[in-house]
PDB file of C-alpha atoms in Angstrom:
ATOM      1  CA  UNK A1436      14.510  -1.718   8.999  1.00  0.00           C
ATOM      2  CA  UNK A1437      12.512  -0.231  11.884  1.00  0.00           C
ATOM      3  CA  UNK A1438      12.697  -2.426  15.042  1.00  0.00           C
ATOM      4  CA  UNK A1439       9.635  -4.672  15.426  1.00  0.00           C
ATOM      5  CA  UNK A1440       8.137  -3.027  18.591  1.00  0.00           C
ATOM      6  CA  UNK A1441       8.509   0.492  17.174  1.00  0.00           C
ATOM      7  CA  UNK A1442       7.084  -0.562  13.826  1.00  0.00           C
ATOM      8  CA  UNK A1443       4.064  -2.197  15.473  1.00  0.00           C
ATOM      9  CA  UNK A1444       3.446   1.021  17.454  1.00  0.00           C
ATOM     10  CA  UNK A1445       3.397   2.928  14.155  1.00  0.00           C
ATOM     11  CA  UNK A1446       1.030   0.382  12.633  1.00  0.00           C
ATOM     12  CA  UNK A1447      -1.443   0.834  15.479  1.00  0.00           C
ATOM     13  CA  UNK A1448      -1.167   4.618  15.435  1.00  0.00           C
ATOM     14  CA  UNK A1449      -2.312   5.389  11.914  1.00  0.00           C
ATOM     15  CA  UNK A1450      -5.261   4.763   9.612  1.00  0.00           C
ATOM     16  CA  UNK A1451      -8.038   4.028  12.181  1.00  0.00           C
ATOM     17  CA  UNK A1452      -9.661   0.618  11.865  1.00  0.00           C
ATOM     18  CA  UNK A1453     -13.194   1.615  12.940  1.00  0.00           C
ATOM     19  CA  UNK A1454     -15.720   1.021  10.205  1.00  0.00           C
ATOM     20  CA  UNK A1455     -13.987   0.346   6.885  1.00  0.00           C
ATOM     21  CA  UNK A1456     -11.515   2.005   4.643  1.00  0.00           C
ATOM     22  CA  UNK A1457     -13.228   2.715   1.342  1.00  0.00           C
ATOM     23  CA  UNK A1458     -14.474   0.942  -1.946  1.00  0.00           C
ATOM     24  CA  UNK A1459     -15.692   2.265  -5.311  1.00  0.00           C
ATOM     25  CA  UNK A1460     -14.644   3.766  -8.629  1.00  0.00           C
ATOM     26  CA  UNK A1461     -11.023   4.628  -9.322  1.00  0.00           C
ATOM     27  CA  UNK A1462     -11.492   8.189 -10.586  1.00  0.00           C
ATOM     28  CA  UNK A1463      -9.090  11.019  -9.887  1.00  0.00           C
ATOM     29  CA  UNK A1464      -8.305  14.532 -10.985  1.00  0.00           C
ATOM     30  CA  UNK A1465      -4.831  16.057 -10.932  1.00  0.00           C
ATOM     31  CA  UNK A1466      -4.667  19.818 -10.593  1.00  0.00           C
ATOM     32  CA  UNK A1467      -1.641  20.748 -12.721  1.00  0.00           C
ATOM     33  CA  UNK A1468       1.435  19.582 -10.853  1.00  0.00           C
ATOM     34  CA  UNK A1469       3.694  19.485 -13.882  1.00  0.00           C
ATOM     35  CA  UNK A1470       2.437  16.208 -15.333  1.00  0.00           C
ATOM     36  CA  UNK A1471       2.706  12.541 -14.412  1.00  0.00           C
ATOM     37  CA  UNK A1472       5.538  11.521 -16.698  1.00  0.00           C
ATOM     38  CA  UNK A1473       7.487   8.313 -16.062  1.00  0.00           C
ATOM     39  CA  UNK A1474       9.840   8.370 -13.103  1.00  0.00           C
ATOM     40  CA  UNK A1475      13.346   7.099 -13.742  1.00  0.00           C
ATOM     41  CA  UNK A1476      15.686   5.133 -11.527  1.00  0.00           C
ATOM     42  CA  UNK A1477      13.174   4.592  -8.737  1.00  0.00           C
ATOM     43  CA  UNK A1478      13.348   1.189  -7.096  1.00  0.00           C
ATOM     44  CA  UNK A1479      12.985   0.318  -3.386  1.00  0.00           C
ATOM     45  CA  UNK A1480      13.625   2.144  -1.208  1.00  0.00           C
ATOM     46  CA  UNK A1481      13.061   5.224  -3.359  1.00  0.00           C
ATOM     47  CA  UNK A1482       9.606   5.275  -1.819  1.00  0.00           C
ATOM     48  CA  UNK A1483      10.536   4.117   1.661  1.00  0.00           C
ATOM     49  CA  UNK A1484      11.535   7.375   3.342  1.00  0.00           C
ATOM     50  CA  UNK A1485      11.252   6.970   7.114  1.00  0.00           C
ATOM     51  CA  UNK A1486       7.864   8.184   8.442  1.00  0.00           C
ATOM     52  CA  UNK A1487       8.122  11.653   9.896  1.00  0.00           C
ATOM     53  CA  UNK A1488      10.730  12.950   7.464  1.00  0.00           C
ATOM     54  CA  UNK A1489       9.513  15.971   5.506  1.00  0.00           C
ATOM     55  CA  UNK A1490       9.420  14.934   1.817  1.00  0.00           C
ATOM     56  CA  UNK A1491       9.120  18.561   0.746  1.00  0.00           C
ATOM     57  CA  UNK A1492      12.740  18.956   1.839  1.00  0.00           C
ATOM     58  CA  UNK A1493      13.872  16.114  -0.439  1.00  0.00           C
ATOM     59  CA  UNK A1494      13.739  15.647  -4.196  1.00  0.00           C
ATOM     60  CA  UNK A1495      10.104  15.711  -5.292  1.00  0.00           C
ATOM     61  CA  UNK A1496       9.032  13.538  -8.268  1.00  0.00           C
ATOM     62  CA  UNK A1497       7.802  15.272 -11.421  1.00  0.00           C
ATOM     63  CA  UNK A1498       4.246  14.237 -10.552  1.00  0.00           C
ATOM     64  CA  UNK A1499       4.348  16.437  -7.449  1.00  0.00           C
ATOM     65  CA  UNK A1500       3.660  13.555  -5.054  1.00  0.00           C
ATOM     66  CA  UNK A1501       5.827  11.063  -3.206  1.00  0.00           C
ATOM     67  CA  UNK A1502       4.545   7.571  -2.367  1.00  0.00           C
ATOM     68  CA  UNK A1503       6.257   5.515   0.307  1.00  0.00           C
ATOM     69  CA  UNK A1504       5.571   2.621   2.687  1.00  0.00           C
ATOM     70  CA  UNK A1505       5.037   3.093   6.409  1.00  0.00           C
ATOM     71  CA  UNK A1506       5.891  -0.460   7.421  1.00  0.00           C
ATOM     72  CA  UNK A1507       4.100  -3.782   7.575  1.00  0.00           C
ATOM     73  CA  UNK A1508       2.561  -6.204  10.037  1.00  0.00           C
ATOM     74  CA  UNK A1509       1.511  -9.845   9.813  1.00  0.00           C
ATOM     75  CA  UNK A1510      -0.858 -11.971  11.843  1.00  0.00           C
ATOM     76  CA  UNK A1511      -2.631 -15.301  11.218  1.00  0.00           C
ATOM     77  CA  UNK A1512      -1.451 -15.333   7.625  1.00  0.00           C
ATOM     78  CA  UNK A1513      -2.756 -11.810   6.935  1.00  0.00           C
ATOM     79  CA  UNK A1514      -0.261  -9.174   5.818  1.00  0.00           C
ATOM     80  CA  UNK A1515      -0.871  -5.416   6.010  1.00  0.00           C
ATOM     81  CA  UNK A1516       1.424  -2.851   4.378  1.00  0.00           C
ATOM     82  CA  UNK A1517       0.828   0.840   4.942  1.00  0.00           C
ATOM     83  CA  UNK A1518       1.074   3.373   2.091  1.00  0.00           C
ATOM     84  CA  UNK A1519       1.494   7.110   2.409  1.00  0.00           C
ATOM     85  CA  UNK A1520       1.142   9.653  -0.403  1.00  0.00           C
ATOM     86  CA  UNK A1521       2.529  13.140   0.258  1.00  0.00           C
ATOM     87  CA  UNK A1522       1.926  16.217  -1.864  1.00  0.00           C
ATOM     88  CA  UNK A1523       5.432  17.622  -2.178  1.00  0.00           C
ATOM     89  CA  UNK A1524       4.578  19.820  -5.163  1.00  0.00           C
ATOM     90  CA  UNK A1525       3.452  23.429  -5.319  1.00  0.00           C
ATOM     91  CA  UNK A1526      -0.151  22.825  -6.450  1.00  0.00           C
ATOM     92  CA  UNK A1527      -3.165  21.023  -4.938  1.00  0.00           C
ATOM     93  CA  UNK A1528      -3.406  17.315  -5.780  1.00  0.00           C
ATOM     94  CA  UNK A1529      -6.737  15.502  -6.035  1.00  0.00           C
ATOM     95  CA  UNK A1530      -7.491  11.858  -5.273  1.00  0.00           C
ATOM     96  CA  UNK A1531     -10.708   9.872  -5.442  1.00  0.00           C
ATOM     97  CA  UNK A1532      -9.957   6.173  -5.691  1.00  0.00           C
ATOM     98  CA  UNK A1533      -7.496   3.396  -4.992  1.00  0.00           C
ATOM     99  CA  UNK A1534      -3.732   3.004  -5.386  1.00  0.00           C
ATOM    100  CA  UNK A1535      -2.808   1.050  -8.545  1.00  0.00           C
ATOM    101  CA  UNK A1536      -0.419  -1.817  -7.769  1.00  0.00           C
ATOM    102  CA  UNK A1537       2.159  -3.757  -9.792  1.00  0.00           C
ATOM    103  CA  UNK A1538       3.974  -6.689  -8.160  1.00  0.00           C
ATOM    104  CA  UNK A1539       7.276  -8.027  -9.529  1.00  0.00           C
ATOM    105  CA  UNK A1540       9.385 -11.041  -8.623  1.00  0.00           C
ATOM    106  CA  UNK A1541      13.080 -10.960  -7.685  1.00  0.00           C
ATOM    107  CA  UNK A1542      13.968 -10.840 -11.399  1.00  0.00           C
ATOM    108  CA  UNK A1543      11.801  -7.726 -11.883  1.00  0.00           C
ATOM    109  CA  UNK A1544       9.276  -9.734 -13.873  1.00  0.00           C
ATOM    110  CA  UNK A1545       5.676  -8.704 -13.318  1.00  0.00           C
ATOM    111  CA  UNK A1546       3.554 -11.218 -11.424  1.00  0.00           C
ATOM    112  CA  UNK A1547      -0.027 -11.684 -12.520  1.00  0.00           C
ATOM    113  CA  UNK A1548      -2.217 -10.841  -9.539  1.00  0.00           C
ATOM    114  CA  UNK A1549      -5.854  -9.999  -8.962  1.00  0.00           C
ATOM    115  CA  UNK A1550      -6.091  -6.619  -7.237  1.00  0.00           C
ATOM    116  CA  UNK A1551      -9.217  -6.357  -5.086  1.00  0.00           C
ATOM    117  CA  UNK A1552     -10.363  -2.835  -4.307  1.00  0.00           C
ATOM    118  CA  UNK A1553     -11.437  -2.886  -0.683  1.00  0.00           C
ATOM    119  CA  UNK A1554      -9.845  -6.299   0.017  1.00  0.00           C
ATOM    120  CA  UNK A1555     -13.343  -7.733   0.511  1.00  0.00           C
ATOM    121  CA  UNK A1556     -12.346 -11.286  -0.426  1.00  0.00           C
ATOM    122  CA  UNK A1557      -9.231 -11.166   1.744  1.00  0.00           C
ATOM    123  CA  UNK A1558     -10.387  -9.609   5.023  1.00  0.00           C
ATOM    124  CA  UNK A1559     -13.079  -7.330   6.411  1.00  0.00           C
ATOM    125  CA  UNK A1560     -12.933  -3.690   7.469  1.00  0.00           C
ATOM    126  CA  UNK A1561     -11.406  -2.098   4.352  1.00  0.00           C
ATOM    127  CA  UNK A1562     -14.289  -1.822   1.893  1.00  0.00           C
ATOM    128  CA  UNK A1563     -15.767   1.653   2.472  1.00  0.00           C
ATOM    129  CA  UNK A1564     -15.929   3.654  -0.793  1.00  0.00           C
ATOM    130  CA  UNK A1565     -13.393   6.325  -1.713  1.00  0.00           C
ATOM    131  CA  UNK A1566     -14.157   9.983  -1.150  1.00  0.00           C
ATOM    132  CA  UNK A1567     -12.728  13.015  -2.984  1.00  0.00           C
ATOM    133  CA  UNK A1568      -9.558  14.349  -1.358  1.00  0.00           C
ATOM    134  CA  UNK A1569      -7.654  17.519  -2.174  1.00  0.00           C
ATOM    135  CA  UNK A1570      -4.124  17.598  -0.783  1.00  0.00           C
ATOM    136  CA  UNK A1571      -2.295  20.869  -0.379  1.00  0.00           C
ATOM    137  CA  UNK A1572       1.494  20.986  -0.238  1.00  0.00           C
ATOM    138  CA  UNK A1573       2.637  18.845   2.694  1.00  0.00           C
ATOM    139  CA  UNK A1574      -0.732  17.098   3.117  1.00  0.00           C
ATOM    140  CA  UNK A1575      -0.837  13.295   3.214  1.00  0.00           C
ATOM    141  CA  UNK A1576      -3.169  10.480   2.269  1.00  0.00           C
ATOM    142  CA  UNK A1577      -2.930   6.889   3.473  1.00  0.00           C
ATOM    143  CA  UNK A1578      -4.027   3.465   2.253  1.00  0.00           C
ATOM    144  CA  UNK A1579      -3.337  -0.169   3.096  1.00  0.00           C
ATOM    145  CA  UNK A1580      -2.259  -3.127   0.957  1.00  0.00           C
ATOM    146  CA  UNK A1581      -3.449  -6.513   2.247  1.00  0.00           C
ATOM    147  CA  UNK A1582      -2.883 -10.122   1.297  1.00  0.00           C
ATOM    148  CA  UNK A1583      -2.818 -13.614   2.762  1.00  0.00           C
ATOM    149  CA  UNK A1584      -0.043 -16.159   2.587  1.00  0.00           C
ATOM    150  CA  UNK A1585      -2.482 -18.958   1.815  1.00  0.00           C
ATOM    151  CA  UNK A1586      -1.754 -22.227   0.052  1.00  0.00           C
ATOM    152  CA  UNK A1587      -4.896 -24.107  -0.966  1.00  0.00           C
ATOM    153  CA  UNK A1588      -3.574 -26.410  -3.691  1.00  0.00           C
ATOM    154  CA  UNK A1589      -0.285 -28.261  -3.449  1.00  0.00           C
ATOM    155  CA  UNK A1590      -0.057 -28.517  -7.251  1.00  0.00           C
ATOM    156  CA  UNK A1591      -0.274 -24.747  -7.789  1.00  0.00           C
ATOM    157  CA  UNK A1592       2.983 -22.853  -7.400  1.00  0.00           C
ATOM    158  CA  UNK A1593       2.953 -20.156  -4.753  1.00  0.00           C
ATOM    159  CA  UNK A1594       3.691 -16.609  -5.911  1.00  0.00           C
ATOM    160  CA  UNK A1595       6.124 -14.363  -4.069  1.00  0.00           C
ATOM    161  CA  UNK A1596       6.795 -10.774  -5.040  1.00  0.00           C
ATOM    162  CA  UNK A1597       9.969  -8.879  -4.210  1.00  0.00           C
ATOM    163  CA  UNK A1598       9.179  -5.437  -5.635  1.00  0.00           C
ATOM    164  CA  UNK A1599       6.091  -3.234  -5.524  1.00  0.00           C
ATOM    165  CA  UNK A1600       5.217  -0.296  -7.759  1.00  0.00           C
ATOM    166  CA  UNK A1601       2.383   1.994  -6.692  1.00  0.00           C
ATOM    167  CA  UNK A1602       0.592   4.710  -8.657  1.00  0.00           C
ATOM    168  CA  UNK A1603      -1.874   7.185  -7.112  1.00  0.00           C
ATOM    169  CA  UNK A1604      -4.496   5.539  -9.310  1.00  0.00           C
ATOM    170  CA  UNK A1605      -4.755   3.847 -12.696  1.00  0.00           C
ATOM    171  CA  UNK A1606      -3.242   5.972 -15.446  1.00  0.00           C
ATOM    172  CA  UNK A1607      -0.843   7.988 -13.293  1.00  0.00           C
ATOM    173  CA  UNK A1608       2.896   7.433 -12.966  1.00  0.00           C
ATOM    174  CA  UNK A1609       3.960   4.663 -10.587  1.00  0.00           C
ATOM    175  CA  UNK A1610       6.729   4.806  -8.019  1.00  0.00           C
ATOM    176  CA  UNK A1611       8.750   2.000  -6.453  1.00  0.00           C
ATOM    177  CA  UNK A1612       7.727   1.368  -2.842  1.00  0.00           C
ATOM    178  CA  UNK A1613       9.600  -0.781  -0.327  1.00  0.00           C
ATOM    179  CA  UNK A1614       7.284  -3.725   0.537  1.00  0.00           C
ATOM    180  CA  UNK A1615       9.144  -4.272   3.833  1.00  0.00           C
ATOM    181  CA  UNK A1616       9.551  -7.968   3.122  1.00  0.00           C
ATOM    182  CA  UNK A1617       8.314 -10.555   0.626  1.00  0.00           C
ATOM    183  CA  UNK A1618       4.845 -10.224  -0.903  1.00  0.00           C
ATOM    184  CA  UNK A1619       4.005 -13.856  -0.221  1.00  0.00           C
ATOM    185  CA  UNK A1620       0.628 -14.381  -1.881  1.00  0.00           C
ATOM    186  CA  UNK A1621       0.514 -18.154  -1.546  1.00  0.00           C
ATOM    187  CA  UNK A1622      -1.270 -19.568  -4.585  1.00  0.00           C
ATOM    188  CA  UNK A1623      -4.370 -17.365  -4.360  1.00  0.00           C
ATOM    189  CA  UNK A1624      -2.875 -14.629  -6.556  1.00  0.00           C
ATOM    190  CA  UNK A1625      -4.976 -12.018  -4.752  1.00  0.00           C
ATOM    191  CA  UNK A1626      -3.918  -8.732  -3.201  1.00  0.00           C
ATOM    192  CA  UNK A1627      -6.244  -6.126  -1.727  1.00  0.00           C
ATOM    193  CA  UNK A1628      -6.001  -2.371  -1.368  1.00  0.00           C
ATOM    194  CA  UNK A1629      -8.049   0.203   0.507  1.00  0.00           C
ATOM    195  CA  UNK A1630      -8.985   3.567  -0.943  1.00  0.00           C
ATOM    196  CA  UNK A1631      -6.941   6.662  -0.213  1.00  0.00           C
ATOM    197  CA  UNK A1632      -7.960   8.459   2.967  1.00  0.00           C
ATOM    198  CA  UNK A1633      -6.839  11.884   4.153  1.00  0.00           C
ATOM    199  CA  UNK A1634      -4.352  11.655   7.021  1.00  0.00           C
ATOM    200  CA  UNK A1635      -4.105  13.951   9.984  1.00  0.00           C
ATOM    201  CA  UNK A1636      -1.721  16.809   9.090  1.00  0.00           C
ATOM    202  CA  UNK A1637       0.808  15.921  11.801  1.00  0.00           C
ATOM    203  CA  UNK A1638       0.380  12.136  11.898  1.00  0.00           C
ATOM    204  CA  UNK A1639       2.180   9.909   9.361  1.00  0.00           C
ATOM    205  CA  UNK A1640      -0.023   7.151   7.972  1.00  0.00           C
ATOM    206  CA  UNK A1641       0.419   3.470   8.728  1.00  0.00           C
ATOM    207  CA  UNK A1642      -1.631   0.324   8.135  1.00  0.00           C
ATOM    208  CA  UNK A1643      -4.153  -0.595  10.812  1.00  0.00           C
ATOM    209  CA  UNK A1644      -3.776  -3.720  12.881  1.00  0.00           C
ATOM    210  CA  UNK A1645      -5.249  -6.638  10.913  1.00  0.00           C
ATOM    211  CA  UNK A1646      -8.905  -7.260  11.745  1.00  0.00           C
ATOM    212  CA  UNK A1647     -10.373 -10.657  12.497  1.00  0.00           C
ATOM    213  CA  UNK A1648     -10.007 -12.800   9.387  1.00  0.00           C
ATOM    214  CA  UNK A1649     -13.137 -13.343   7.332  1.00  0.00           C
ATOM    215  CA  UNK A1650     -14.140 -16.565   5.645  1.00  0.00           C
ATOM    216  CA  UNK A1651     -12.510 -19.946   6.048  1.00  0.00           C
ATOM    217  CA  UNK A1652      -9.041 -20.059   7.651  1.00  0.00           C
ATOM    218  CA  UNK A1653      -6.007 -20.738   5.534  1.00  0.00           C
ATOM    219  CA  UNK A1654      -5.436 -24.397   4.786  1.00  0.00           C
ATOM    220  CA  UNK A1655      -1.707 -23.987   5.042  1.00  0.00           C
ATOM    221  CA  UNK A1656       0.532 -21.043   5.746  1.00  0.00           C
ATOM    222  CA  UNK A1657       4.096 -20.741   4.596  1.00  0.00           C
ATOM    223  CA  UNK A1658       6.345 -19.830   7.548  1.00  0.00           C
ATOM    224  CA  UNK A1659       7.144 -16.156   7.730  1.00  0.00           C
ATOM    225  CA  UNK A1660      10.139 -14.898   9.653  1.00  0.00           C
ATOM    226  CA  UNK A1661       8.452 -11.558  10.259  1.00  0.00           C
ATOM    227  CA  UNK A1662       5.675 -13.043  12.432  1.00  0.00           C
TER     228      UNK A1662
END
C-alpha cells in the first residue's frame, strides 16, 4: 500500500475540488471497442495498478478500458476513494455519466446500498452534472467515491464492504477495484459517486481532499485505523 504521506500528496494533486464534480443522467455511448462482455478472474487488485503505470503496456480488458483506484483518504468520518478509467483500447471511448458501483462483503455477498449520484446527501462539492467525454487511447477520466462511517441507530447493524466492482456506467461490464481499505458505511447504507471527468493527459487522477462536511455531524463514528 502506498505510504500515507505519498498517498495524501496524490489525493491533493488530482481531480480539482473547486466548484463541484458533476450530477445528472447516466447515459453513455461506446464507440466499438470490441464489446463489453463479462470480465473473468478480476478481483482486487486487478484494478489497482499503481498510478503512473501505463495500462496500455499491460493486458487490456475486452471492453477496451481499465478501471483502477488511485488511493483513499479519510477525515471527520468522510471517506474519499479516487477512481481512474483509462482507454487502453484502439478506438475512442465515450462517457457521459457516473460509475456504476457494486459493494460486496468479505464473503463476496452483495451489500444493499443506496448509490447517490453526486454524493449530495453525503457531502458537498461533487454534484455538478456529467459532460460528454471522448477518450482516445491512453486518455484518462477520473471520479470519486464518497461515504461516511456514520452510526445513527444502535439497533441497526453497520454495513462494511470488502470488495468493490465498478463499471463505466450502468449496463457496461464491471471490473474489480481495490477499495484501499474497508468500505465502512455505518448504518446509513449510502455511498456517493461523482460523474466522470476528463483528466489531464499527463496527470493520474485521484480523489480530492474531502470538503467541509454538510448537514449534521455524525452521531458516532466507528474507529478507523486509516485516519
